[in-house]
Coordinates of C-alpha atoms and ligand atoms in Angstrom, one line a residue:
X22 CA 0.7 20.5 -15.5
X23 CA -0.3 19.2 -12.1
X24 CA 1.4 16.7 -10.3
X25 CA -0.6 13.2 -9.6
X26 CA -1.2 11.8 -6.2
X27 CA -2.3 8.2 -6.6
X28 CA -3.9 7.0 -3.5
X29 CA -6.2 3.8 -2.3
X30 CA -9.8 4.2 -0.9
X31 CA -10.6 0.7 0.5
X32 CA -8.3 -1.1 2.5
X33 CA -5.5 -1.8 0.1
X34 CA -5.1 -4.1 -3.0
X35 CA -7.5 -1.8 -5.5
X36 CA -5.0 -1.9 -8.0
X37 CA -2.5 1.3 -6.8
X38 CA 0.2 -0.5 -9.2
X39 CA -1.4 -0.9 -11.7
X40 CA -2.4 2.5 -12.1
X41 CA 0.8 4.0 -11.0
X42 CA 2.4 2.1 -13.9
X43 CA 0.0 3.3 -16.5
X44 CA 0.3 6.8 -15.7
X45 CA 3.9 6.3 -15.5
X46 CA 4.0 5.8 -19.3
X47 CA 3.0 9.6 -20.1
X48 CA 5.7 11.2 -21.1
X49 CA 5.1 13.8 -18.8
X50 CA 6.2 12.0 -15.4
X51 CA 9.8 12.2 -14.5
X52 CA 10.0 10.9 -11.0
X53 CA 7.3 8.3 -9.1
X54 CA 7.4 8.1 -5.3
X55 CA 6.4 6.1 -2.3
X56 CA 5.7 7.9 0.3
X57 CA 5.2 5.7 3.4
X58 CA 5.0 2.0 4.4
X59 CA 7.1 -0.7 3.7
X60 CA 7.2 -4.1 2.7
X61 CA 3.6 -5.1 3.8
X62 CA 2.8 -3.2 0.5
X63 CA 2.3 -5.5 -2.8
X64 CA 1.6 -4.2 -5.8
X65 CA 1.7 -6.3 -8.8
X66 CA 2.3 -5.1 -12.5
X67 CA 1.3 -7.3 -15.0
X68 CA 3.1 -6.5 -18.9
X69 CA 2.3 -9.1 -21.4
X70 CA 1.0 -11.6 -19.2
X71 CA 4.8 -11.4 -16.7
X72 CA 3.8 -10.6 -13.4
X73 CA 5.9 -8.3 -11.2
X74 CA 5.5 -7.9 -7.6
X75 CA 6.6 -5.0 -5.9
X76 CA 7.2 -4.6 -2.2
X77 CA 9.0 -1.6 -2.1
X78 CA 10.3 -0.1 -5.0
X79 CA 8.4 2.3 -6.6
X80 CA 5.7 1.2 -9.4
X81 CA 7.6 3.4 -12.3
X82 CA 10.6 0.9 -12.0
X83 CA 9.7 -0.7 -15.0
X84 CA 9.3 1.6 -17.6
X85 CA 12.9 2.8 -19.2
X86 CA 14.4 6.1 -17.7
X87 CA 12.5 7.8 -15.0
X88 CA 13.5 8.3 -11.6
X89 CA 12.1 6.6 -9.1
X90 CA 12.4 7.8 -5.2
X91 CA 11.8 6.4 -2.0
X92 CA 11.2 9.1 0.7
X93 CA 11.8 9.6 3.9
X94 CA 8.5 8.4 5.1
X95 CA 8.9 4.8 3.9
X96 CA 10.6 2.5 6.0
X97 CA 13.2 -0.1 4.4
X98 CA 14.3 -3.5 5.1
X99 CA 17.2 -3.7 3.2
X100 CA 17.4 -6.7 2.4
X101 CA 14.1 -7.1 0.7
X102 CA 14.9 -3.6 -1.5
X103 CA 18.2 -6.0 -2.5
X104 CA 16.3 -9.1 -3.6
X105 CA 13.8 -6.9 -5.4
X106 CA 16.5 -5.0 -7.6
X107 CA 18.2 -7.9 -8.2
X108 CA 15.3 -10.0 -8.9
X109 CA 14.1 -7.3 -11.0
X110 CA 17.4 -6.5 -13.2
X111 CA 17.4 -10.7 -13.7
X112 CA 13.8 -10.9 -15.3
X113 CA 14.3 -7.6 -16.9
X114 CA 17.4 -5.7 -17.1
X115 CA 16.4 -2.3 -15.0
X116 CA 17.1 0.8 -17.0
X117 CA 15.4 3.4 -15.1
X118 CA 17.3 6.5 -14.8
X119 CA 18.0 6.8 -10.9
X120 CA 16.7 5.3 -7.8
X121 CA 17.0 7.8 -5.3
X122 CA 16.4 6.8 -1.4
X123 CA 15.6 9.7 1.4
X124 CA 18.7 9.2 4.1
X125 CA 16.0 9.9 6.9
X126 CA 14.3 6.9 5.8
X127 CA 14.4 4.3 8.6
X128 CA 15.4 0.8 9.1
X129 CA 13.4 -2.2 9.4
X130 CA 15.5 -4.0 11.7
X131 CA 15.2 -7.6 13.1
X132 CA 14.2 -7.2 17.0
X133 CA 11.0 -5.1 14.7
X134 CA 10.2 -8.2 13.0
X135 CA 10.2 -10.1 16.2
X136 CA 8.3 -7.5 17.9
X137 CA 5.8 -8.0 15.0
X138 CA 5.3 -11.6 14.8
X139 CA 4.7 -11.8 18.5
X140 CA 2.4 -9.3 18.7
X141 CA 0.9 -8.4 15.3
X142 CA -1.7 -11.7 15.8
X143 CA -4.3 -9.3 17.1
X144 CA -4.4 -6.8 14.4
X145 CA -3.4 -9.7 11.8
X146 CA -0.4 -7.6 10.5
X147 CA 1.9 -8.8 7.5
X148 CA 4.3 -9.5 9.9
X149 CA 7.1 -7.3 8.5
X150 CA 7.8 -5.5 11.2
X151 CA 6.1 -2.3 10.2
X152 CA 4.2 -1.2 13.5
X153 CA 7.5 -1.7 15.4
X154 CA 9.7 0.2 13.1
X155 CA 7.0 3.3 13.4
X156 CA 7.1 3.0 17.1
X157 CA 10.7 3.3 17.6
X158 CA 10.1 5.9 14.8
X159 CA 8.0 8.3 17.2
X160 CA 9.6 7.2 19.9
X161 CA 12.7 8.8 18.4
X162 CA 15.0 5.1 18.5
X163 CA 15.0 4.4 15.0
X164 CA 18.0 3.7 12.8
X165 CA 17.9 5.7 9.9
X166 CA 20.3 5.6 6.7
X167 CA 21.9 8.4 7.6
X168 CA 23.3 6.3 11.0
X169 CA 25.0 4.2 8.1
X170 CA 27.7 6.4 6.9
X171 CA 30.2 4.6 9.0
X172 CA 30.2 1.3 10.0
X173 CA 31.7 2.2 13.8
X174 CA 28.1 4.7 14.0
X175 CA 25.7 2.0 12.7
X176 CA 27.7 -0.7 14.9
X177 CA 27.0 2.0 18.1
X178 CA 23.4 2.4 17.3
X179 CA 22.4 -1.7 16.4
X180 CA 24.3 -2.3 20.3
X181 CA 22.3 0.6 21.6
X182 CA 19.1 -0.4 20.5
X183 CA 19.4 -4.3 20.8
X184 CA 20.4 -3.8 24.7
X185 CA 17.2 -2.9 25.5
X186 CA 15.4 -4.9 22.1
X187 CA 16.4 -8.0 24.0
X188 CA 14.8 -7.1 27.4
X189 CA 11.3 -6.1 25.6
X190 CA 11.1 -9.3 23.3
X191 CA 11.8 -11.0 26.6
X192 CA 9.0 -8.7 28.3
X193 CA 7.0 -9.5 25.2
X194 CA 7.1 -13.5 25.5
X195 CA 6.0 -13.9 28.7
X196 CA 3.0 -11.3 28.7
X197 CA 2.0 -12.9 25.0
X198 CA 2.5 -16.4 27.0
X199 CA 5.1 -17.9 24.2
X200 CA 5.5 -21.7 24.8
X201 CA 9.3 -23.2 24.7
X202 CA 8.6 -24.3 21.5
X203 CA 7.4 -21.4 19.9
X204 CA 10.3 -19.0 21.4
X205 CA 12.6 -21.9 19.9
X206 CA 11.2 -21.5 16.0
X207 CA 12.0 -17.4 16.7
X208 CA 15.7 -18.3 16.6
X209 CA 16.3 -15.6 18.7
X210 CA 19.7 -16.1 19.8
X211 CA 20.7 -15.8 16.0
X212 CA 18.5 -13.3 15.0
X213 CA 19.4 -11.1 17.8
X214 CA 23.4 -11.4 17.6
X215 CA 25.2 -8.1 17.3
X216 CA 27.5 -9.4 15.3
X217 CA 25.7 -11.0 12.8
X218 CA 22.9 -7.8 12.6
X219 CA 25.5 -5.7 11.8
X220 CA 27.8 -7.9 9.5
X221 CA 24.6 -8.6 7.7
X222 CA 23.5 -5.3 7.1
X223 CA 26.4 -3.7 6.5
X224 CA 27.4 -6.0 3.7
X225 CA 24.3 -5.4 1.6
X226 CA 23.7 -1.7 2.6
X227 CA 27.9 -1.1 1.4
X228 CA 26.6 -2.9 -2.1
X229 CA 23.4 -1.0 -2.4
X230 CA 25.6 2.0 -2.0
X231 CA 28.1 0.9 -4.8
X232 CA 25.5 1.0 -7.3
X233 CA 25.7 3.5 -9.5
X234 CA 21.9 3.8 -10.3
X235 CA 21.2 4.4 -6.3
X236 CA 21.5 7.9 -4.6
X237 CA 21.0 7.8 -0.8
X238 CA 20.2 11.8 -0.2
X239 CA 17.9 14.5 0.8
X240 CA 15.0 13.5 -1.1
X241 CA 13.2 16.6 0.0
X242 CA 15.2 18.7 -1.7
X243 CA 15.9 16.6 -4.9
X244 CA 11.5 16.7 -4.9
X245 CA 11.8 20.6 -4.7
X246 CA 14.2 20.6 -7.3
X247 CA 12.2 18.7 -9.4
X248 CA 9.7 20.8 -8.8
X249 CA 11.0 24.7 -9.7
X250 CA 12.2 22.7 -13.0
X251 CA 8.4 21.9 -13.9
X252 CA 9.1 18.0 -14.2
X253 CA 6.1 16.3 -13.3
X254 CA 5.9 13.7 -10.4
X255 CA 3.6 10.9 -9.5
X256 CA 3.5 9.9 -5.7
X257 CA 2.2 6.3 -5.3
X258 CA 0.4 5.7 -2.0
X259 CA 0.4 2.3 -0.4
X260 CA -2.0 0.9 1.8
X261 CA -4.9 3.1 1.9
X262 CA -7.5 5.5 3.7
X263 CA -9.1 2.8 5.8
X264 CA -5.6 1.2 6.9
X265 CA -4.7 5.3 7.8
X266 CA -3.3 5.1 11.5
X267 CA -5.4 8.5 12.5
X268 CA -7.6 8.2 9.8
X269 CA -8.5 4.6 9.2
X270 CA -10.6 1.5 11.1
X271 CA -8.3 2.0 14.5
X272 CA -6.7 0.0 15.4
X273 CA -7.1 -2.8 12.6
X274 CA -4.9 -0.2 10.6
X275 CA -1.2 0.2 9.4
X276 CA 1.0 2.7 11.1
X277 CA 1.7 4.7 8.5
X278 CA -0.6 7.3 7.0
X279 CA -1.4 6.5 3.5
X280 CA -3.6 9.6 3.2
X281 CA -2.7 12.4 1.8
X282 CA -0.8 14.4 4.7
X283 CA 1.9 11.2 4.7
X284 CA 2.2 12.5 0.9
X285 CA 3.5 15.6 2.5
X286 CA 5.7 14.6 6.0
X287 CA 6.9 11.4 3.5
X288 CA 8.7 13.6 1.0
X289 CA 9.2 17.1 1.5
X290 CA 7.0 18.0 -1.3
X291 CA 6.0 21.7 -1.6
X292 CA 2.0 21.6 -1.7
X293 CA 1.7 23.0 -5.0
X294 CA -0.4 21.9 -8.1
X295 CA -1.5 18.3 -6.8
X296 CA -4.1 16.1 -8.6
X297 CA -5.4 13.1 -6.4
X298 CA -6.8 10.3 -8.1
X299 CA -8.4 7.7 -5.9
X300 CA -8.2 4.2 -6.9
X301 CA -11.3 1.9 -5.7
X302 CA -12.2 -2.1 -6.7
X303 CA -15.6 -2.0 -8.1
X304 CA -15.9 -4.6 -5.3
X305 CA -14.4 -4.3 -1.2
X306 CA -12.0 -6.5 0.0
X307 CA -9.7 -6.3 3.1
X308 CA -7.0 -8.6 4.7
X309 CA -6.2 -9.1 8.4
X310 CA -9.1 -8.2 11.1
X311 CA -11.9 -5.9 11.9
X312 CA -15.4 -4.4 11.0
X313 CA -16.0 -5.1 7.4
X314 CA -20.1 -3.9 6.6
X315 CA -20.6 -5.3 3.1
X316 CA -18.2 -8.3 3.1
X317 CA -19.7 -11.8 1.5
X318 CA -19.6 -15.0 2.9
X319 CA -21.5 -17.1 -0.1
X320 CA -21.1 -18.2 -3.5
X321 CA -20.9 -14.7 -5.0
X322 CA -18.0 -13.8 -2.3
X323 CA -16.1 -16.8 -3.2
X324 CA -16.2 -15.7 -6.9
X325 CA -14.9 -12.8 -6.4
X326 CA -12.2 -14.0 -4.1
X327 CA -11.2 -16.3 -7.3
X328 CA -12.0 -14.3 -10.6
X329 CA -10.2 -11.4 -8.9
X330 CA -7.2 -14.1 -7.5
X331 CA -8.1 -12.4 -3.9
X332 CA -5.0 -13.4 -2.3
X333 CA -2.0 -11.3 -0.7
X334 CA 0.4 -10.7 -2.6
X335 CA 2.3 -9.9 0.5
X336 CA 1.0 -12.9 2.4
X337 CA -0.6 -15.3 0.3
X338 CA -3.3 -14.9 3.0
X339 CA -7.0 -15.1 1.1
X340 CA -8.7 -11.6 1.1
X341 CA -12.3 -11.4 2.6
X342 CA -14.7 -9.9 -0.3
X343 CA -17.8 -8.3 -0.1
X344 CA -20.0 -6.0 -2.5
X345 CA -18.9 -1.9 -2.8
X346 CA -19.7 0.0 0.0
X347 CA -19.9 3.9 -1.3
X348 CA -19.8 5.5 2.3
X349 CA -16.1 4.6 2.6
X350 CA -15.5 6.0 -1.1
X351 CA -16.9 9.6 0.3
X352 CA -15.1 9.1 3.0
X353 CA -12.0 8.7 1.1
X354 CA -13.2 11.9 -1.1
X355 CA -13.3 13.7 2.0
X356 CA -10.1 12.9 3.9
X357 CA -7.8 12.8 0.6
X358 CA -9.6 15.5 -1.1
X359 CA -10.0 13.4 -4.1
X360 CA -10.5 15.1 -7.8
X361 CA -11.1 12.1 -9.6
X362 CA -11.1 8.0 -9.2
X363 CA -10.0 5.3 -11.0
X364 CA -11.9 2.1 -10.6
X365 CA -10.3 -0.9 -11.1
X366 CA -11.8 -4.9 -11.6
X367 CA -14.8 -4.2 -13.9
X368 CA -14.3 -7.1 -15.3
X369 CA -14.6 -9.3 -12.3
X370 CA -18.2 -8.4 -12.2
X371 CA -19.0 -10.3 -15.6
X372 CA -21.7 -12.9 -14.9
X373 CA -23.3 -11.4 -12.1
X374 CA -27.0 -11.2 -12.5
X375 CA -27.7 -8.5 -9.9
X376 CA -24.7 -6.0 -8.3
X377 CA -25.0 -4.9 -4.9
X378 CA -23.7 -1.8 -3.9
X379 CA -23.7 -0.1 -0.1
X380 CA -25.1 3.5 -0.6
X381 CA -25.6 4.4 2.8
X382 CA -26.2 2.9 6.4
X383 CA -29.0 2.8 8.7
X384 CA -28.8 3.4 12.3
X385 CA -32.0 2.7 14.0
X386 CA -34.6 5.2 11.8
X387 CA -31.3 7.6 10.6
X388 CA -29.4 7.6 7.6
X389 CA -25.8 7.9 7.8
X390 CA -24.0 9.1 4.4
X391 CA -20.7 8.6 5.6
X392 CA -18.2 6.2 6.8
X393 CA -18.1 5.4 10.4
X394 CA -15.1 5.5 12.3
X395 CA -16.2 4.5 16.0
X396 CA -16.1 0.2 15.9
X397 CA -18.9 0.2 18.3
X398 CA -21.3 2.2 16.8
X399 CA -20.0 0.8 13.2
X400 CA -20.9 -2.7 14.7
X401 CA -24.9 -1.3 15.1
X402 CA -25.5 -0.2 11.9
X403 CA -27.0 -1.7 8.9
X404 CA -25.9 -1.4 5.5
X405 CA -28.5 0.4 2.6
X406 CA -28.4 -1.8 -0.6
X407 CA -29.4 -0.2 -3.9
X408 CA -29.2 -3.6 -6.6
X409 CA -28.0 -2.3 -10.3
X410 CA -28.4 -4.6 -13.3
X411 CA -25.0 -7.2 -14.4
X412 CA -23.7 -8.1 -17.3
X413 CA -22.6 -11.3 -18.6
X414 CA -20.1 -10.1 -21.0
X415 CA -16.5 -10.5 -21.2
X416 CA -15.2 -6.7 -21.5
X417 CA -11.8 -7.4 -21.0
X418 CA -10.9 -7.0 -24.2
X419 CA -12.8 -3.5 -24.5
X420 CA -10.7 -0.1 -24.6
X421 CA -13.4 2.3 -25.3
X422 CA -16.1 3.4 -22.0
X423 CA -18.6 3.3 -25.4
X424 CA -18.1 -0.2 -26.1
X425 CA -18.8 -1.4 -22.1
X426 CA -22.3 -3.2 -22.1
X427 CA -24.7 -0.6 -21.3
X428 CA -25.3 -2.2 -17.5
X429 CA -21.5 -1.8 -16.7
X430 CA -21.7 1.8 -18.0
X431 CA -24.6 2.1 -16.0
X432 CA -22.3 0.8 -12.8
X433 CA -19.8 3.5 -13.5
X434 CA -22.1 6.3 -14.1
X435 CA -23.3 5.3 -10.7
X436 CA -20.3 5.6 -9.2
X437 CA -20.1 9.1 -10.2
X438 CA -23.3 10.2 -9.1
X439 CA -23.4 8.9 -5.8
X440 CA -19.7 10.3 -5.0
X441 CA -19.6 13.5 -7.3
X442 CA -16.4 12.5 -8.5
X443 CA -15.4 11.7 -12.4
X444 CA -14.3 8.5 -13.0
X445 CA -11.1 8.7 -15.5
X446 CA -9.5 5.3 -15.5
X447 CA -10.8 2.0 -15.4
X448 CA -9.5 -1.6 -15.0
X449 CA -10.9 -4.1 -16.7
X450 CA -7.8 -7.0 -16.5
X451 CA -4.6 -7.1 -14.4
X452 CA -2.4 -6.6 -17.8
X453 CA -0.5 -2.8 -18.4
X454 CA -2.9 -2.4 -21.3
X455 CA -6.0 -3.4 -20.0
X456 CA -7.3 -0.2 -18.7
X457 CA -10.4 2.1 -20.5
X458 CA -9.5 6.0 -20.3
X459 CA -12.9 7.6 -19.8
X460 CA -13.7 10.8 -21.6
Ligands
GDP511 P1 -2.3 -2.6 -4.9 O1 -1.7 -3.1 -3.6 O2 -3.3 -1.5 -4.7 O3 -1.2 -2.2 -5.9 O4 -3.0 -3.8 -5.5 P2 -2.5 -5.3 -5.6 O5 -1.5 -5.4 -6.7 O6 -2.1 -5.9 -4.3 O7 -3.8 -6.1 -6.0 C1 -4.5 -5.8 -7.2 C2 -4.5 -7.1 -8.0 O8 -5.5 -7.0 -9.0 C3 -3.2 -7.4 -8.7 O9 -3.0 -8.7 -8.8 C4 -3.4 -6.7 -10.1 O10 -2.7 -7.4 -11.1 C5 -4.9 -7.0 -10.3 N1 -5.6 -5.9 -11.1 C6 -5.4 -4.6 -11.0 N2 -6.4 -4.0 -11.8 C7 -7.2 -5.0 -12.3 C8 -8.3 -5.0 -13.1 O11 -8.8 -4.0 -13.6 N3 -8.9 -6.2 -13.4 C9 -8.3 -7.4 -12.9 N4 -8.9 -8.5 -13.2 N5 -7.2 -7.4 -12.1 C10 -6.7 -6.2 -11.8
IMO512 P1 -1.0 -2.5 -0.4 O1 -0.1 -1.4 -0.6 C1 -3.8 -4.8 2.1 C2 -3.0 -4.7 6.4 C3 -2.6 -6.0 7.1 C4 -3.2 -5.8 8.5 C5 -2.9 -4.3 8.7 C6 -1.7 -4.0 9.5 O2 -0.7 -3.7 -1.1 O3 -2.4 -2.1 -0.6 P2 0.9 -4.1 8.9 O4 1.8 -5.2 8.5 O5 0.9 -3.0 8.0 O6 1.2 -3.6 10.3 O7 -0.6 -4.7 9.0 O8 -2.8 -3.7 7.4 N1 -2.2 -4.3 5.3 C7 -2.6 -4.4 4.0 N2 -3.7 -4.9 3.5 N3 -2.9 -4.2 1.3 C8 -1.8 -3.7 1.9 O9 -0.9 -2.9 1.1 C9 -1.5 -3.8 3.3 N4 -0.6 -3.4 4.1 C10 -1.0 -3.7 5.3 O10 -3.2 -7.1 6.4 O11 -4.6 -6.0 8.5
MG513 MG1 -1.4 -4.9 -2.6

């Protein structure tokens, strides 16, 4: 039985969670796994009407005994992977088997939140300190969680690293032109203490360690393991193909590669018997900046920013919404190698009259049938509409593709004919059970 890759098409938010979740509950799945990012991901569950956010734990937490594993290519604050388990074992009393965390992983630190929130602005980052933490990543100054096995090696590295931290934010405030007042709401001189960095994190990184549900380890080879026994495991993307830092709308992106090579550098997995599922809104909606063809600045965009609660769950920050746009779907197909999708939010589309879907664009006289990844020339074109029929509807309660009205049938089928992919799961609510398996 193939292993499952699940893996977002669109700019984030199509409902990764959810799906990971679902899939979760086949017996089949041992181990789920994130792969890269960090806290800028959300993904909310929603069983029995209780929603749970997730940040960074992986979206299997909440069923009862699988493992769930962080790997190497996902970068950890620790602080927020505390407050989530905790939070987590409060509402509901976690019983998975193990959580298992790569010791390469590396350490969102607080000079990379800084770093962020001065300069993320342009790109409209989450201001976690992601892009940071990747650069001193590559640039081979990280702090991983294996510089934590003794509290004199992490102390070394946190002095190492804030020396020069505290020259570059300094750097950093005058070429950004920070007024007083603004450098005085940074609390610098707090945040930026040795002492209290490393106090800080050691106290909840020795507590994490304590718990007898967490392995810090080589994930890599625990995967492989996994593996030769013929357990099953289900990798859970975050972000997505258009956020990609080589692949995505540079350089309004993450810097991380969702796609399906961070799948590989993220874990250690042998590349063997892989099934990637892409999941896609039945809508587009992005948050932060940059070139967005299809999005919707009228009545029918604000509907689907409030029917489908388009808001962060990260930032709170509204999400810009605009009609489907199939060139970026192919364009997903071709840089994930996608078998199959899974296309969540049918439901939001209840009461439209007429859907709007992007099947192609149109530069001067040519057709373009793929997504374009230079901003200038993407900026030129124009988008092809094709208009399918709506429904009026409620299908949330529907569980059987048979039972959709024929028009959202009609809206899936189309789907799969314009991307040659099958379509195997669809969302038609935010709860655990509201999903249609299509034959
Ligand atoms: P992720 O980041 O890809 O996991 O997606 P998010 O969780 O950030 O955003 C998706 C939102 O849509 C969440 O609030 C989900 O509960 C919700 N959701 C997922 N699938 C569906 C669906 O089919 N219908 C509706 N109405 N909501 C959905
Ligand atoms: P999930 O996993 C949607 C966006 C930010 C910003 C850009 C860079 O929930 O789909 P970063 O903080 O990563 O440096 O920000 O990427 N972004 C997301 N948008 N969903 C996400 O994750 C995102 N993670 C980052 O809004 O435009
Ligand atoms: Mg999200």
């Amino acid at each position: 039985m193939n292993h499952i890759a699940v893996i977002g098409c669109q700019w984030g938010d199509e409902g990764k969670g959810k799906i990971v979740d679902f899939l979760t509950q086949k017996k089949s799945i041992s181990t789920i796994v994130r792969y890269q990012g960090g806290n800028n991901a959300g993904h909310t569950i929603v069983i029995k009407g209780k929603k749970f956010p997730l940040h960074l734990l992986p979206s299997g937490i909440l069923t009862p005994n699988k493992v769930c594993l962080i790997g190497n290519g996902v970068i950890i604050n620790p602080q927020v992977l505390s407050d989530e388990i905790n939070k987590l074992k409060k509402q509901v009393g976690l019983n998975h088997a193990r959580l298992i965390i790569s010791h390469k992983a590396h350490l969102i630190m607080p000079w990379h939140i800084i770093r962020d929130t001065i300069a993320g602005g342009r790109i409209g980052t989450t201001n976690r300190g992601i892009g940071p933490t990747y650069e001193d990543h590559v640039g081979r100054r990280g702090i991983r969680l294996i510089d934590t096995q003794t509290k004199i090696r992490f102390a070394q590295r946190v002095k190492q690293e804030l020396a020069w931290n505290k020259k570059l934010i300094k750097l950093m405030l005058d070429v950004n032109h920070i007024n007083p007042q603004e450098r005085e709401q940074l609390n610098l001189g707090h945040r930026l203490s040795a002492k209290q960095i490393i106090n800080h994190y050691w106290q909840i990184l020795t507590k994490l360690k304590s718990n007898p549900q967490i392995d810090i380890t080589d994930t890599a080879v625990y995967l492989q393991q996994t593996q030769n026994e013929g357990r099953r495991i289900l990798f859970e993307g975050a972000q997505a193909t258009l956020l990609d830092i080589d692949h995505g709308t540079y350089p309004y992106v993450t810097s991380s590669n969702p796609t399906i090579g961070g799948l590989y550098t993220g874990t250690g997995f042998r590349p063997r018997g892989l099934e990637v599922i892409g999941v896609m809104k039945t809508y587009t909606t992005r948050v932060g900046n940059g070139a967005f063809l299809t999005e919707l600045f009228d009545d029918i965009g604000e509907k689907l920013r409030q029917d489908g609660h388009e808001y962060g769950t990260t930032t709170g920050r509204p999400r810009r919404c605009g009609w489907l746009d199939l060139n970026i779907i192919k364009y997903a197909k071709l840089i994930n190698g996608l078998d199959s999708l899974a296309v969540t939010k049918l439901d939001i589309l209840s009461g439209l009259k007429e859907i709007k879907v992007g099947t192609g664009y149109k530069l001067g006289s040519k057709k373009i049938d793929n997504f374009i990844i230079d901003n200038h020339q993407l900026e030129k074109v124009k988008v092809i509409y094709q208009t399918l029929p709506g429904w009026h509807e409620d299908i949330s309660g529907v569980r059987k593709f048979a039972d959709l009205p024929a028009a959202a049938q009609n809206y899936i089928h189309f789907i799969e004919d314009q991307t040659n992919l099958k379509v195997k799961f669809i969302g038609v609510g935010p709860n655990r059970k509201q999903i249609i398996t299509k034959p």
